[in-house]
Structure formats: C-alpha cells, structure tokens
Coordinates of C-alpha atoms and ligand atoms in Angstrom, one line a residue:
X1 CA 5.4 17.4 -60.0
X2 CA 4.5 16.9 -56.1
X3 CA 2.7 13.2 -55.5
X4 CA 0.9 14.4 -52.3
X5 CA -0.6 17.5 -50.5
X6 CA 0.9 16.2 -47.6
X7 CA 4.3 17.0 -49.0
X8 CA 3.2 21.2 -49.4
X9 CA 1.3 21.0 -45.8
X10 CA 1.4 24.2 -43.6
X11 CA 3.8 24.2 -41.1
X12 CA 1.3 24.2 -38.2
X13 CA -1.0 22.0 -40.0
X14 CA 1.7 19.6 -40.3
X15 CA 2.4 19.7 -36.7
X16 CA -1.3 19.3 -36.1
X17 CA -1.4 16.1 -37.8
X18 CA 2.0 15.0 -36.5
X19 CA 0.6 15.0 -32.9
X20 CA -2.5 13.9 -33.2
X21 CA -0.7 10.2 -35.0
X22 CA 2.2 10.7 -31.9
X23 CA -0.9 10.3 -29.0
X24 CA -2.6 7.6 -31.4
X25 CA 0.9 5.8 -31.8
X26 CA 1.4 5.7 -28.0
X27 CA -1.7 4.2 -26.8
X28 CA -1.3 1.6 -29.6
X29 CA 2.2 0.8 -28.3
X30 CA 1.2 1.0 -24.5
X31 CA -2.0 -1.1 -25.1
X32 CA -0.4 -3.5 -27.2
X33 CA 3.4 -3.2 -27.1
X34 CA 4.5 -5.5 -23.9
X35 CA 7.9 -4.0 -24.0
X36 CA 6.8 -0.4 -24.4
X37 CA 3.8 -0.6 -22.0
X38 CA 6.7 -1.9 -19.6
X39 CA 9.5 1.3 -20.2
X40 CA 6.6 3.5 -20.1
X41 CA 5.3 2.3 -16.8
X42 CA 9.0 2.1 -15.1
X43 CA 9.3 6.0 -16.5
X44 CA 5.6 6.5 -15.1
X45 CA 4.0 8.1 -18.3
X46 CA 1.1 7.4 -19.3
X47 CA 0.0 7.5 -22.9
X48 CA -2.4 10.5 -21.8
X49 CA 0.8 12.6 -20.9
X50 CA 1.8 13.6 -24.3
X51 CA 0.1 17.0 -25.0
X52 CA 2.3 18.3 -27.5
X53 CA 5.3 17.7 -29.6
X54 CA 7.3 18.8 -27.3
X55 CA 6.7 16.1 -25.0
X56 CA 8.2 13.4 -27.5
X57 CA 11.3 14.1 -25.7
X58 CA 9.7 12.0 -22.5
X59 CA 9.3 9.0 -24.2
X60 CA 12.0 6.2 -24.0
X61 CA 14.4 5.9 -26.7
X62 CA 14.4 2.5 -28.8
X63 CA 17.5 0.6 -30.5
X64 CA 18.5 -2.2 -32.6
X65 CA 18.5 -4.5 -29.5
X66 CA 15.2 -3.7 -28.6
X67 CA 14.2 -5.5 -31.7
X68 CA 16.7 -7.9 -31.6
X69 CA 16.3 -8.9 -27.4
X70 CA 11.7 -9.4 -28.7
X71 CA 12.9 -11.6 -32.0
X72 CA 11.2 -12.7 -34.0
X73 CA 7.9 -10.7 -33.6
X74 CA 7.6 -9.6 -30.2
X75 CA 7.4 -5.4 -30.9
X76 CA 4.4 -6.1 -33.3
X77 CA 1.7 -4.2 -32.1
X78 CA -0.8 -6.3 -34.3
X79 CA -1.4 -10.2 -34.4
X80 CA -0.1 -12.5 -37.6
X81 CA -3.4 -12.9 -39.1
X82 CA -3.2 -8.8 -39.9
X83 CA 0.6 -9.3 -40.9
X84 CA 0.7 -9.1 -44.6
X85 CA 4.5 -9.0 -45.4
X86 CA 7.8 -10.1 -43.8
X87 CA 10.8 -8.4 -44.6
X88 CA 14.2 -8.7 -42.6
X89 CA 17.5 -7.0 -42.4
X90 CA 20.9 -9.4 -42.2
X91 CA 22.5 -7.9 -39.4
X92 CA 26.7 -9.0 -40.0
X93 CA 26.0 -11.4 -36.9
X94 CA 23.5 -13.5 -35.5
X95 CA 19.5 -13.3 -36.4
X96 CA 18.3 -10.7 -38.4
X97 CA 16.0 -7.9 -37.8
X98 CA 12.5 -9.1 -38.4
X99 CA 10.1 -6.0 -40.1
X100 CA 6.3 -6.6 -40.8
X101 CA 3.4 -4.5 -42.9
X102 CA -0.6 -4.6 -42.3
X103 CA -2.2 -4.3 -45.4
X104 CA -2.7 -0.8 -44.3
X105 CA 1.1 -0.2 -43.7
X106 CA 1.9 -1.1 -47.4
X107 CA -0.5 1.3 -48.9
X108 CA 1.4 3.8 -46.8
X109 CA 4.7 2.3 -48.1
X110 CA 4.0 2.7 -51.5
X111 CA 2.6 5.9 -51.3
X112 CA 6.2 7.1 -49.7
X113 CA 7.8 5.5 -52.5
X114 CA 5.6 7.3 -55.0
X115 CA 6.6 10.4 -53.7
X116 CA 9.8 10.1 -54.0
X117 CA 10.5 8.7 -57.3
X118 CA 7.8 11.8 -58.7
X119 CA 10.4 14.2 -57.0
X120 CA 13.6 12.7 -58.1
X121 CA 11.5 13.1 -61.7
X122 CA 10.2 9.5 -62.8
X123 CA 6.7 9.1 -64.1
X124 CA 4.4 7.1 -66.0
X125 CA 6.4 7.9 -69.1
X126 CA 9.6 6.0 -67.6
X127 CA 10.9 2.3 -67.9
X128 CA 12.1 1.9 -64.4
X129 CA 14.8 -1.1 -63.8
X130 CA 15.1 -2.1 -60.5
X131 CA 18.4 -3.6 -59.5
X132 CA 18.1 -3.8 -56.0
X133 CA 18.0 -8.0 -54.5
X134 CA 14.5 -9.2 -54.5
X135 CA 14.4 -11.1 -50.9
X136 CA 14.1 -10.4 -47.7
X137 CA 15.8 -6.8 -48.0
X138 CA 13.2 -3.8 -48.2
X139 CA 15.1 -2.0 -51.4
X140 CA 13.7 -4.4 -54.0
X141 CA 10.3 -4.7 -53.1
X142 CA 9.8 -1.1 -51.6
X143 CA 11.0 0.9 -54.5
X144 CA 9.2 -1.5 -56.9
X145 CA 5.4 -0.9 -55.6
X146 CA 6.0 2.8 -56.0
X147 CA 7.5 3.1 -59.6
X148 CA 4.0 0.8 -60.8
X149 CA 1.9 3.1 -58.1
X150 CA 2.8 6.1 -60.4
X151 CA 3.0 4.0 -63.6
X152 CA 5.9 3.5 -64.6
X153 CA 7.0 0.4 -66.4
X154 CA 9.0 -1.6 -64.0
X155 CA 11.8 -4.6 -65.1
X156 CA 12.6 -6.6 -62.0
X157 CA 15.7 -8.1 -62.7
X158 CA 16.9 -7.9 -59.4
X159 CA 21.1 -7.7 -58.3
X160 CA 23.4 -9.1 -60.0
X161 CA 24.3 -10.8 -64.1
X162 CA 25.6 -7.3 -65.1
X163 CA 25.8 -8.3 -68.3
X164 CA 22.1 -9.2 -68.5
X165 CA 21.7 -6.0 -66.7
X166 CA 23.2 -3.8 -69.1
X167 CA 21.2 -6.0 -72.1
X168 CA 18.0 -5.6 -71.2
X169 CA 18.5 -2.3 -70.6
X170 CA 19.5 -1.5 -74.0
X171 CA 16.9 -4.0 -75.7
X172 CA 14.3 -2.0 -73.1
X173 CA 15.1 1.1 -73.3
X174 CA 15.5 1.8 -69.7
X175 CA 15.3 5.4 -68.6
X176 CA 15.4 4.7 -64.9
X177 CA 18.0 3.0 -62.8
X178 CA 17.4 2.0 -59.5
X179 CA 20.2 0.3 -56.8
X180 CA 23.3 1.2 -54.7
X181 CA 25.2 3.7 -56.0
X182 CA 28.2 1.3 -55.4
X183 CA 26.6 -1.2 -58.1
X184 CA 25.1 1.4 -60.3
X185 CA 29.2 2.6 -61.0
X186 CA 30.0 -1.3 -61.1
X187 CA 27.0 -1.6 -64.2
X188 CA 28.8 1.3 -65.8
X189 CA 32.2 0.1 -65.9
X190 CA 30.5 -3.4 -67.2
X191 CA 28.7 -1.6 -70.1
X192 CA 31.6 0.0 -71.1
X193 CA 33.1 -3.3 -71.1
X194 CA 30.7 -4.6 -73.5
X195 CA 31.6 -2.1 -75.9
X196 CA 28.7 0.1 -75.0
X197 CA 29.0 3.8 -74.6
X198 CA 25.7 4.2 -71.6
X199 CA 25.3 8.1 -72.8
X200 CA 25.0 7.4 -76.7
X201 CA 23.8 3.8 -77.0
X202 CA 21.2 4.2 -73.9
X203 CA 18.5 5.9 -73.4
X204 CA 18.6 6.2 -69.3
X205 CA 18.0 9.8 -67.6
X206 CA 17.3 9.2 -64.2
X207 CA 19.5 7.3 -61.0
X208 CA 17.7 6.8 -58.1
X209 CA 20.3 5.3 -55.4
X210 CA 20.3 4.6 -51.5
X211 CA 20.5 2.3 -49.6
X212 CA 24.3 2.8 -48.4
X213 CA 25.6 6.6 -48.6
X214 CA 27.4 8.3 -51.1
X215 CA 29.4 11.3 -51.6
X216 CA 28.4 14.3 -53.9
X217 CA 32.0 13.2 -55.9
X218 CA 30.6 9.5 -55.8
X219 CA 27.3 11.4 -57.4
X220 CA 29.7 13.4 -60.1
X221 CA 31.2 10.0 -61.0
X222 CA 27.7 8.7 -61.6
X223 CA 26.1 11.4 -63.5
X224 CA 29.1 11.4 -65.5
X225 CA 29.2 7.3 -66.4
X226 CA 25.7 7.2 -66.9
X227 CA 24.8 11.2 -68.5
X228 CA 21.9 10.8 -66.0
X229 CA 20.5 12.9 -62.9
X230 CA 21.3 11.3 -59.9
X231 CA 19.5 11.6 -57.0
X232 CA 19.3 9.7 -53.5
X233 CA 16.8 8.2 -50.9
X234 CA 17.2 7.2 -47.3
X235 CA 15.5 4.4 -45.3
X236 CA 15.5 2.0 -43.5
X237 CA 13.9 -1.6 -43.0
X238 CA 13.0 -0.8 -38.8
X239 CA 11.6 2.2 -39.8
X240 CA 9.4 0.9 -43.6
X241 CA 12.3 0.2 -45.6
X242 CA 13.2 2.8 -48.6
X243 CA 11.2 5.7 -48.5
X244 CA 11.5 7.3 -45.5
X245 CA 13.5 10.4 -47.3
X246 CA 14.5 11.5 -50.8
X247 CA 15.9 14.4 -52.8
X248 CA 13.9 16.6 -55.2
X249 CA 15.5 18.1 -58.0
X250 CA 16.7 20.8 -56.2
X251 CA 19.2 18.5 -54.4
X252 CA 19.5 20.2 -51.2
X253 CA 18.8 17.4 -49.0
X254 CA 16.4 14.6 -48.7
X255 CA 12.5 15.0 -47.9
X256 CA 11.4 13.3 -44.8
X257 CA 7.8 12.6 -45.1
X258 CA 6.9 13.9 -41.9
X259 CA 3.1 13.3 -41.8
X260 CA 4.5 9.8 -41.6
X261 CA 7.8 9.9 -39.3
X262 CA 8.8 12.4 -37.1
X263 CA 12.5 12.8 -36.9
X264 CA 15.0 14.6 -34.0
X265 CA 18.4 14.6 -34.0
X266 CA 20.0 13.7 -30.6
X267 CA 23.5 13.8 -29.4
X268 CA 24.6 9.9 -29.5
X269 CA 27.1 10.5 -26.2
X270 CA 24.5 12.8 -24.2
X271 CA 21.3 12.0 -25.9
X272 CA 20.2 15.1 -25.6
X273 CA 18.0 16.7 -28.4
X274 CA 19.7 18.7 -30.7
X275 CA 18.2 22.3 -32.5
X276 CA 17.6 22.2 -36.5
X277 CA 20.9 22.5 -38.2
X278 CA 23.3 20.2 -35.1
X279 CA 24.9 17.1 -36.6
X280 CA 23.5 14.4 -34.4
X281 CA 22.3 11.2 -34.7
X282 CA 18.8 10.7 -36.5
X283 CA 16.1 9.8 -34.7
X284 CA 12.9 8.2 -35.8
X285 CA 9.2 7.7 -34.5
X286 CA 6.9 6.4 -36.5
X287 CA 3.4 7.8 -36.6
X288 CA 1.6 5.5 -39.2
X289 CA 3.0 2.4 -38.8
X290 CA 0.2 -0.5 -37.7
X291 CA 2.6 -3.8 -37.7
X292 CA 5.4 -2.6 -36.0
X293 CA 5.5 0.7 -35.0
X294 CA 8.8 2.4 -33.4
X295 CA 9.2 5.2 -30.8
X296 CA 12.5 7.3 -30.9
X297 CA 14.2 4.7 -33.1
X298 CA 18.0 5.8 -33.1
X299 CA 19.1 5.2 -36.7
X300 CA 22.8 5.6 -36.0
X301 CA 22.9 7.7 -39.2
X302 CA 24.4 11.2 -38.9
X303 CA 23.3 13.9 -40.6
X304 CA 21.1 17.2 -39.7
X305 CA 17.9 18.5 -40.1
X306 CA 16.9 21.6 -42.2
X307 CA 13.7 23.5 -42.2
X308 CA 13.5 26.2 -44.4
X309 CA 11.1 25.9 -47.2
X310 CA 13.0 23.9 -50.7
X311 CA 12.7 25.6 -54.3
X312 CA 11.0 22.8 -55.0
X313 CA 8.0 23.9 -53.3
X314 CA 7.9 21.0 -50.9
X315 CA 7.6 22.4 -47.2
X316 CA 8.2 18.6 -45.5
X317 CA 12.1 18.9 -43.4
X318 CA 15.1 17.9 -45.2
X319 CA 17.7 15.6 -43.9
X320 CA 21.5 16.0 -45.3
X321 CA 23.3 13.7 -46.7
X322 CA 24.0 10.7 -44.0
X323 CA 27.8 11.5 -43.1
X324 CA 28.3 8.3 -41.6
X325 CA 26.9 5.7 -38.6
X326 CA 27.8 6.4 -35.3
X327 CA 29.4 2.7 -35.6
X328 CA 31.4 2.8 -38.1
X329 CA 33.5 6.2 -37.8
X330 CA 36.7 4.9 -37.0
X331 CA 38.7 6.2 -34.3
X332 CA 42.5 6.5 -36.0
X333 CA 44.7 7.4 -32.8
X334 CA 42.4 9.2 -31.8
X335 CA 41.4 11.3 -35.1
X336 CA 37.9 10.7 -35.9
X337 CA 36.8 9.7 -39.4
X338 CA 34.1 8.8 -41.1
X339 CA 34.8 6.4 -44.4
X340 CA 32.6 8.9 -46.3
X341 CA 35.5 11.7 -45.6
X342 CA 38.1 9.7 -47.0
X343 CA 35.9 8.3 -50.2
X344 CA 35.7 12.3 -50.7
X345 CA 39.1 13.0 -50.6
X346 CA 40.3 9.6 -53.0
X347 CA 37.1 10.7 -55.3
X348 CA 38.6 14.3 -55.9
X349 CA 42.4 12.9 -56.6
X350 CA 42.5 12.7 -60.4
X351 CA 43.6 9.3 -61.7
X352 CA 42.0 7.5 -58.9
X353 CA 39.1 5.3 -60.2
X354 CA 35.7 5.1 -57.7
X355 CA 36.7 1.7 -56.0
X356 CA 38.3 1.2 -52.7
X357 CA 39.1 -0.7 -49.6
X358 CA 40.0 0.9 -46.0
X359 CA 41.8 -1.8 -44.2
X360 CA 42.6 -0.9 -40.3
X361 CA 44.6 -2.6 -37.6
X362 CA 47.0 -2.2 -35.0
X363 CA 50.4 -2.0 -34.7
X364 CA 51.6 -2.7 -31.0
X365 CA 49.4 0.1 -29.9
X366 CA 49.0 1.7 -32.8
X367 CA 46.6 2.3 -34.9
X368 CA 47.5 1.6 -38.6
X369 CA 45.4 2.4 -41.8
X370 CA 46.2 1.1 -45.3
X371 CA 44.2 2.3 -48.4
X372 CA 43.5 -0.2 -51.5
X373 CA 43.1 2.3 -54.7
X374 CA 42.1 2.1 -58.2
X375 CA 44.2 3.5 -61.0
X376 CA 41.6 5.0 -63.7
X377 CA 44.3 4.6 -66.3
X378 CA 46.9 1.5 -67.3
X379 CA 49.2 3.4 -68.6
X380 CA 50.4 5.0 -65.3
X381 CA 52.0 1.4 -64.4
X382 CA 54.6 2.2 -66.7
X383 CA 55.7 4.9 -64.9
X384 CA 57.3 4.2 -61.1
X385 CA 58.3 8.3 -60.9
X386 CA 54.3 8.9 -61.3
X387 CA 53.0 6.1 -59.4
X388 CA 54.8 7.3 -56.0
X389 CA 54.1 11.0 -56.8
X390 CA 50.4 9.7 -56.8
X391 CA 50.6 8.0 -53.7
X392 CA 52.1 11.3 -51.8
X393 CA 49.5 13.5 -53.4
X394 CA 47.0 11.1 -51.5
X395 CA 48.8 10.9 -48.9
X396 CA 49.7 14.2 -47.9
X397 CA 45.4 15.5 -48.9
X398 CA 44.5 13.1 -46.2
X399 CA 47.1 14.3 -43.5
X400 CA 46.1 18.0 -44.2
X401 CA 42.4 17.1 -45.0
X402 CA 41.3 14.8 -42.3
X403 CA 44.6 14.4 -39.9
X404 CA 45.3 10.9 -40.5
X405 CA 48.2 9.0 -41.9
X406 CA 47.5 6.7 -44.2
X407 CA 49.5 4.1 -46.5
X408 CA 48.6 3.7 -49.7
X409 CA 48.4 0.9 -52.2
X410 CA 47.4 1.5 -55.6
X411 CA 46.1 -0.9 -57.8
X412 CA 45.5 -2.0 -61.3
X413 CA 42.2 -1.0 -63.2
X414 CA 39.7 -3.2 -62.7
X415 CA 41.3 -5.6 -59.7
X416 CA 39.9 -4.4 -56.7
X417 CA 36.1 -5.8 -55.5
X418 CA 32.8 -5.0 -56.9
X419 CA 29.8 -4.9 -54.8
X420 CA 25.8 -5.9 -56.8
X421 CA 24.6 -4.9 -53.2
X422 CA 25.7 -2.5 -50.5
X423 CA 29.5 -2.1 -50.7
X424 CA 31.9 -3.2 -47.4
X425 CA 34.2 -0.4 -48.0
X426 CA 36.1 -0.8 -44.0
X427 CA 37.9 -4.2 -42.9
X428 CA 38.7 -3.0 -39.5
X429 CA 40.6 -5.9 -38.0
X430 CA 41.5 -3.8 -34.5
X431 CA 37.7 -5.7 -33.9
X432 CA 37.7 -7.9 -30.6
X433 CA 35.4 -10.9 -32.5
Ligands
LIG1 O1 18.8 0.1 -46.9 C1 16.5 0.6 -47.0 C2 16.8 1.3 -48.3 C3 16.8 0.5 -49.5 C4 16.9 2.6 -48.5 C5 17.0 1.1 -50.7 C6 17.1 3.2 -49.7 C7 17.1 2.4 -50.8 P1 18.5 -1.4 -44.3 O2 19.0 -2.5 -45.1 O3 17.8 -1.7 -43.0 O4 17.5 -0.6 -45.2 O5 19.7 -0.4 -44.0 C8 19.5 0.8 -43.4 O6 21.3 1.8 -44.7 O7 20.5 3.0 -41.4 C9 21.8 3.7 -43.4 O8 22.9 3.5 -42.6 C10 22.0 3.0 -44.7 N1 21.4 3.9 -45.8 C11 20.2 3.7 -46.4 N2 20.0 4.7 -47.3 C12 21.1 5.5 -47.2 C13 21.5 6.7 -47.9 C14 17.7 0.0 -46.4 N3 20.8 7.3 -48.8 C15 20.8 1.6 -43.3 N4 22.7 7.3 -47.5 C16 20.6 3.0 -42.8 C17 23.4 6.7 -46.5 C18 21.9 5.0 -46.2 N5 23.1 5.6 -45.9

C-alpha cells in the first residue's frame, strides 16, 4: 500500500511543487531568519532570484554550527507562542541541538512517518512496540505519531528493561518492532536468554530500525534472530527527526519524501554538487518546515541518490544506505575507512557474533587499530589452534578487503557492551580533547 499520492507524483509535477515550497521557504527565511537574511545579503541574493531548481545551488550552505553559534532558538523562523514541541539532539560535547515543530510542522511529521511504516508493510492490523527513548530524542516520539496515524496499536515502552521488553512482547503479541538495529540484536540475544525462541514463541513480522546505520549483514543477522522483515529509515532531528527517508519492500534504497525535502549530494572537500549516482555528502533543504526551517543543511551522511522509478511503484528519489559520516571515517595511515566497512567484513566471518568495538590510537606516529570481537560459540575457547586461525582469517580479510592492519582480540560470548540506544562502535583516542 502507498500512504500518499505525493509519493507516485510525476516527475515534473514533483518538481513543480518542489520549487514553488523552495521560493516560499526563502522569503520565510530572509524575512524572518536574522542569520539567513544576513548570508543572503553578504552573497547579494535576494529571495526573488530563485527561478528554478537549479538555482538552489546559489544559496549558502548551512551546518551544525549554524545551529549551535544561534542556541537555543535563534534559526526559528516562527515566535514561541506557535512553537508546539521541543525536541533536541545530545551532541557528545557541550549544548545540544535545539529542534522545534508548529502545530502545522507535526501534522507534516506524522504524515512522513505514516508513509513510511505503510511501505516497510505495517498497518492497522499491527501491534507496533516502540523501543526507541522517549525524551528529548526525535526517534521515540516521531515514529510513534505515525504507527497511531495509520492505526496501528502502539506499546510505548521506550529503551531499555529488556526483559520487560521481550515480556510484553510475548503477553502482547507484538508484530512490529521499532529501535536501533544495535538494540533490536541486543533484545534478541536477551530473549533467547529467557528461554524464548522469538521465531516460534513470537508473533513479530516486521523491524523497522534507523536511527544509526547498519549493514545489509547487520540486516541478515536481524531477520534471522527475529524471522522478521527488516527494513530501515533515515532522519534526522535538524532536519524533522525520523522520517525524512525509508525503504519499501523492494529494499533498494530509502524514499526521500521529496515534496517535503529536497536533497543534493555535494562533494564535502570541494562542495561542489554532485550528478545522481556520486557518493557525496547528503544535503538537505527543507521545503515545509514552519519552526525551523533549514537551507542546504549538510547532514554529513554519505550515501547517493538514485532516480529511477522503484518496483514498488513509488516515483519519490531513493537514498542508499548511509556509508558512513564524513566525521567519523577514520583515517588509518592514511587508508580511509569507514566503521561500516569493517562491521561488513567481521559480520561475514563465521563464528563472529554481531558485537564489536574499534579502538584507535597512535603509536609514536603510527596509527594503531585494535578490534574487540565476539565469539558466537563457547566452545571455540577450548581450542587455542582455532582461536588464532580465527584471528588471521580476520585479519588477513581486512588487509585484502579494506588495506588496513588490524589487531584482533576476540572475546567470550556475551562480554562485550550492549547498546538500548545508538551504539558507540569507535573509541578513537588519536582525538586532541
Ligand atoms: O537519529 C532520527 C531518527 C530516529 C532516524 C529514529 C531514524 C529513526 P539524530 O539523533 O539527530 O536523529 O541523528 C541523526 O543519525 O545524521 C545519521 O548519521 C544517523 N542516522 C539516522 N538514521 C540512520 C540510518 C535521528 N538509517 C543522525 N542509517 C544522522 C545511518 C542513520 N545513519
């Protein structure tokens, strides 16, 4: 089922609609965006300049200290009293990134979220469990008004009491599961703890994870834990929160809604706009957006954009799967990787469970990586012959796979850190603090 006949639009029409909300979205920001009104004037456009898509490209870029440099409120383009909801991102250090929604911008928000929990295949028929933190962060609350907006039974339980988790999922009869995908494989391990086999005993079909990236072998090991289809979503709070992008069934990519957002994909060195199909770094403007609309937002999220039409029937752009952020691919004497790469290479080694730690530092002026694995099986402690051929097999995959030399430690089942939010998979300490 498709949840809008925005997400089937003609190409043309599409782009119709897309410009007429870009020339709306810059005379809001110029007549009521100090900071934009001020980058516009020093670049001397004028709202009335932008004819066509095309001329997006003119318009100054925005980033993450734009936001932060105007805290708490000072990109809102409306005043408190039409400020409906606060939500906020923790940023690792210092204040976090302060988000707000008009009444009208959460209508729009839910109606994102409806679409794309129709295309990854819930309904009204599904008990929906959302296992996101309730709070300031946008997962909770934005997936939540969408699952009830196509009416589907919703169980807030929120992050965290696994055990609970797994209970009332049972006692419920959950068939939805919504969270990280890091936690999601954490809730599985727990169940089977608890003596509970999640493909027999439960009655779940459907995983609907974002919020942090994932591999398609992280997906594998979910569908397989769980005997549900997995599918993914993209957002971010800047931008709405979740709901920005999601995959149908056809899993080719995630469906920006693009009556709402209009993405490009720039190079992050040059800046320069990149054709469909070029991995880049995503860019965002929002068209809809009342509270706190964004122009060119830079995501720091790489990935590429694809146009041709899905199976699905869905004609909106799809985004691949987020490679990485342009700050955390690590530079490994000079090798670049993303930690995505190297959860793809530990995540096809058989034996090796789906938890791990990339630890980074130098070594007088070397740069040093050590890998923290999980052993799927206890039995392999036994044997010291096996244990070092496993360590060379993952070794030498990531020297011919990705060029980097890595040392690795492997680890009892069960020992190494679970995350009930987004996972901190890289302790780099080369990090001037
Ligand atoms: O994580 C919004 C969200 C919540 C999306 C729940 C989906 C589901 P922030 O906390 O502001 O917002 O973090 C945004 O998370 O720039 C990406 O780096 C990362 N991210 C979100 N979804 C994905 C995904 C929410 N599907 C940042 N794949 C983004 C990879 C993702 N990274």
């Amino acid at each position: 089922m498709i949840w809008s006949t925005y997400e089937t639009m003609a190409r043309d029409q599409m782009e119709k609609l897309q410009l007429e909300r870009l020339k709306q979205t810059v005379r809001r920001v110029y007549d009521h965006v100090p900071h934009y009104r001020a980058k516009l004037n020093e670049l001397g456009i004028n709202p009335e300049d932008i004819q066509s898509l095309e001329d997006l490209k003119k318009l100054p870029l925005t980033v993450k200290n734009d936001l932060r440099d105007n805290y708490p409120f000072g990109l809102f383009a409306v005043p408190q009293k039409e400020v409906v909801r606060y939500h906020a991102s923790s940023g690792t250090t210092g204040k976090p990134t302060v988000v707000g929604y008009t009444k009208n911008d959460m209508e729009t928000w839910t109606e994102l979220i409806a679409r794309i929990v129709t295309m990854a295949g819930v309904s009204a028929e599904d008990t929906a469990q959302v296992s996101f933190g309730y709070g300031l962060f946008t997962g909770a609350f934005g997936l939540h008004q969408g699952l009830e907006r196509v009416g589907a039974s919703v169980i807030p339980i929120s992050s965290g009491n696994t055990e609970k988790q797994i209970m009332i999922m049972q006692d419920f009869g959950t068939t939805a599961l919504i969270g990280t995908p890091s936690y999601a494989l954490h809730m599985a391990e727990v169940a089977k703890s608890m003596g509970i086999d999640p493909k027999k005993d439960l009655k779940l079909k459907w995983g609907l994870f974002g919020g942090e990236g994932s591999t398609e072998a992280m997906r594998r090991e979910l569908q397989d834990a769980w005997g549900i289809f997995v599918t993914e979503n993209y957002g971010m709070s800047e931008l709405i929160g979740p709901g920005v992008s999601g995959e149908c069934k056809a899993l080719c990519g995630m469906h920006i809604s693009e009556d709402h957002f209009i993405p490009e994909i720039i190079d992050p060195e040059t800046l320069e706009v990149l054709p469909p199909g070029s991995v880049g770094e995503l860019v965002i403007t929002t068209v809809t957006k009342e509270a706190l609309p964004l122009i060119r937002y830079r995501t720091k999220d790489i990935t590429s954009l694809h146009y041709e039409t899905c199976d699905c029937g869905r004609t909106t752009v799809r985004m691949a799967k987020i490679q990485g952020r342009t700050d955390d691919m690590l530079i490994l004497g000079g090798v670049n990787v993303f930690p995505s790469q190297i959860e793809e290479v530990l995540f096809n080694t058989e034996g090796i469970g789906p938890h791990y730690q990339i630890k980074v530092f130098k070594k007088g002026y070397l740069d040093k990586i050590e890998i923290d694995v999980e052993l799927i099986d206890d039995n392999l402690l036994e044997s010291f012959g096996q244990l070092e051929a496993l360590k060379q097999t993952i070794r030498s995959r990531l020297r011919t796979v990705l060029g980097i030399d890595a040392k690795i430690h492997l680890h009892e089942p069960r020992t190494l850190a679970r995350f009930e939010g987004k996972a901190k998979r890289v302790i780099d300490m080369r990090e001037v603090k």
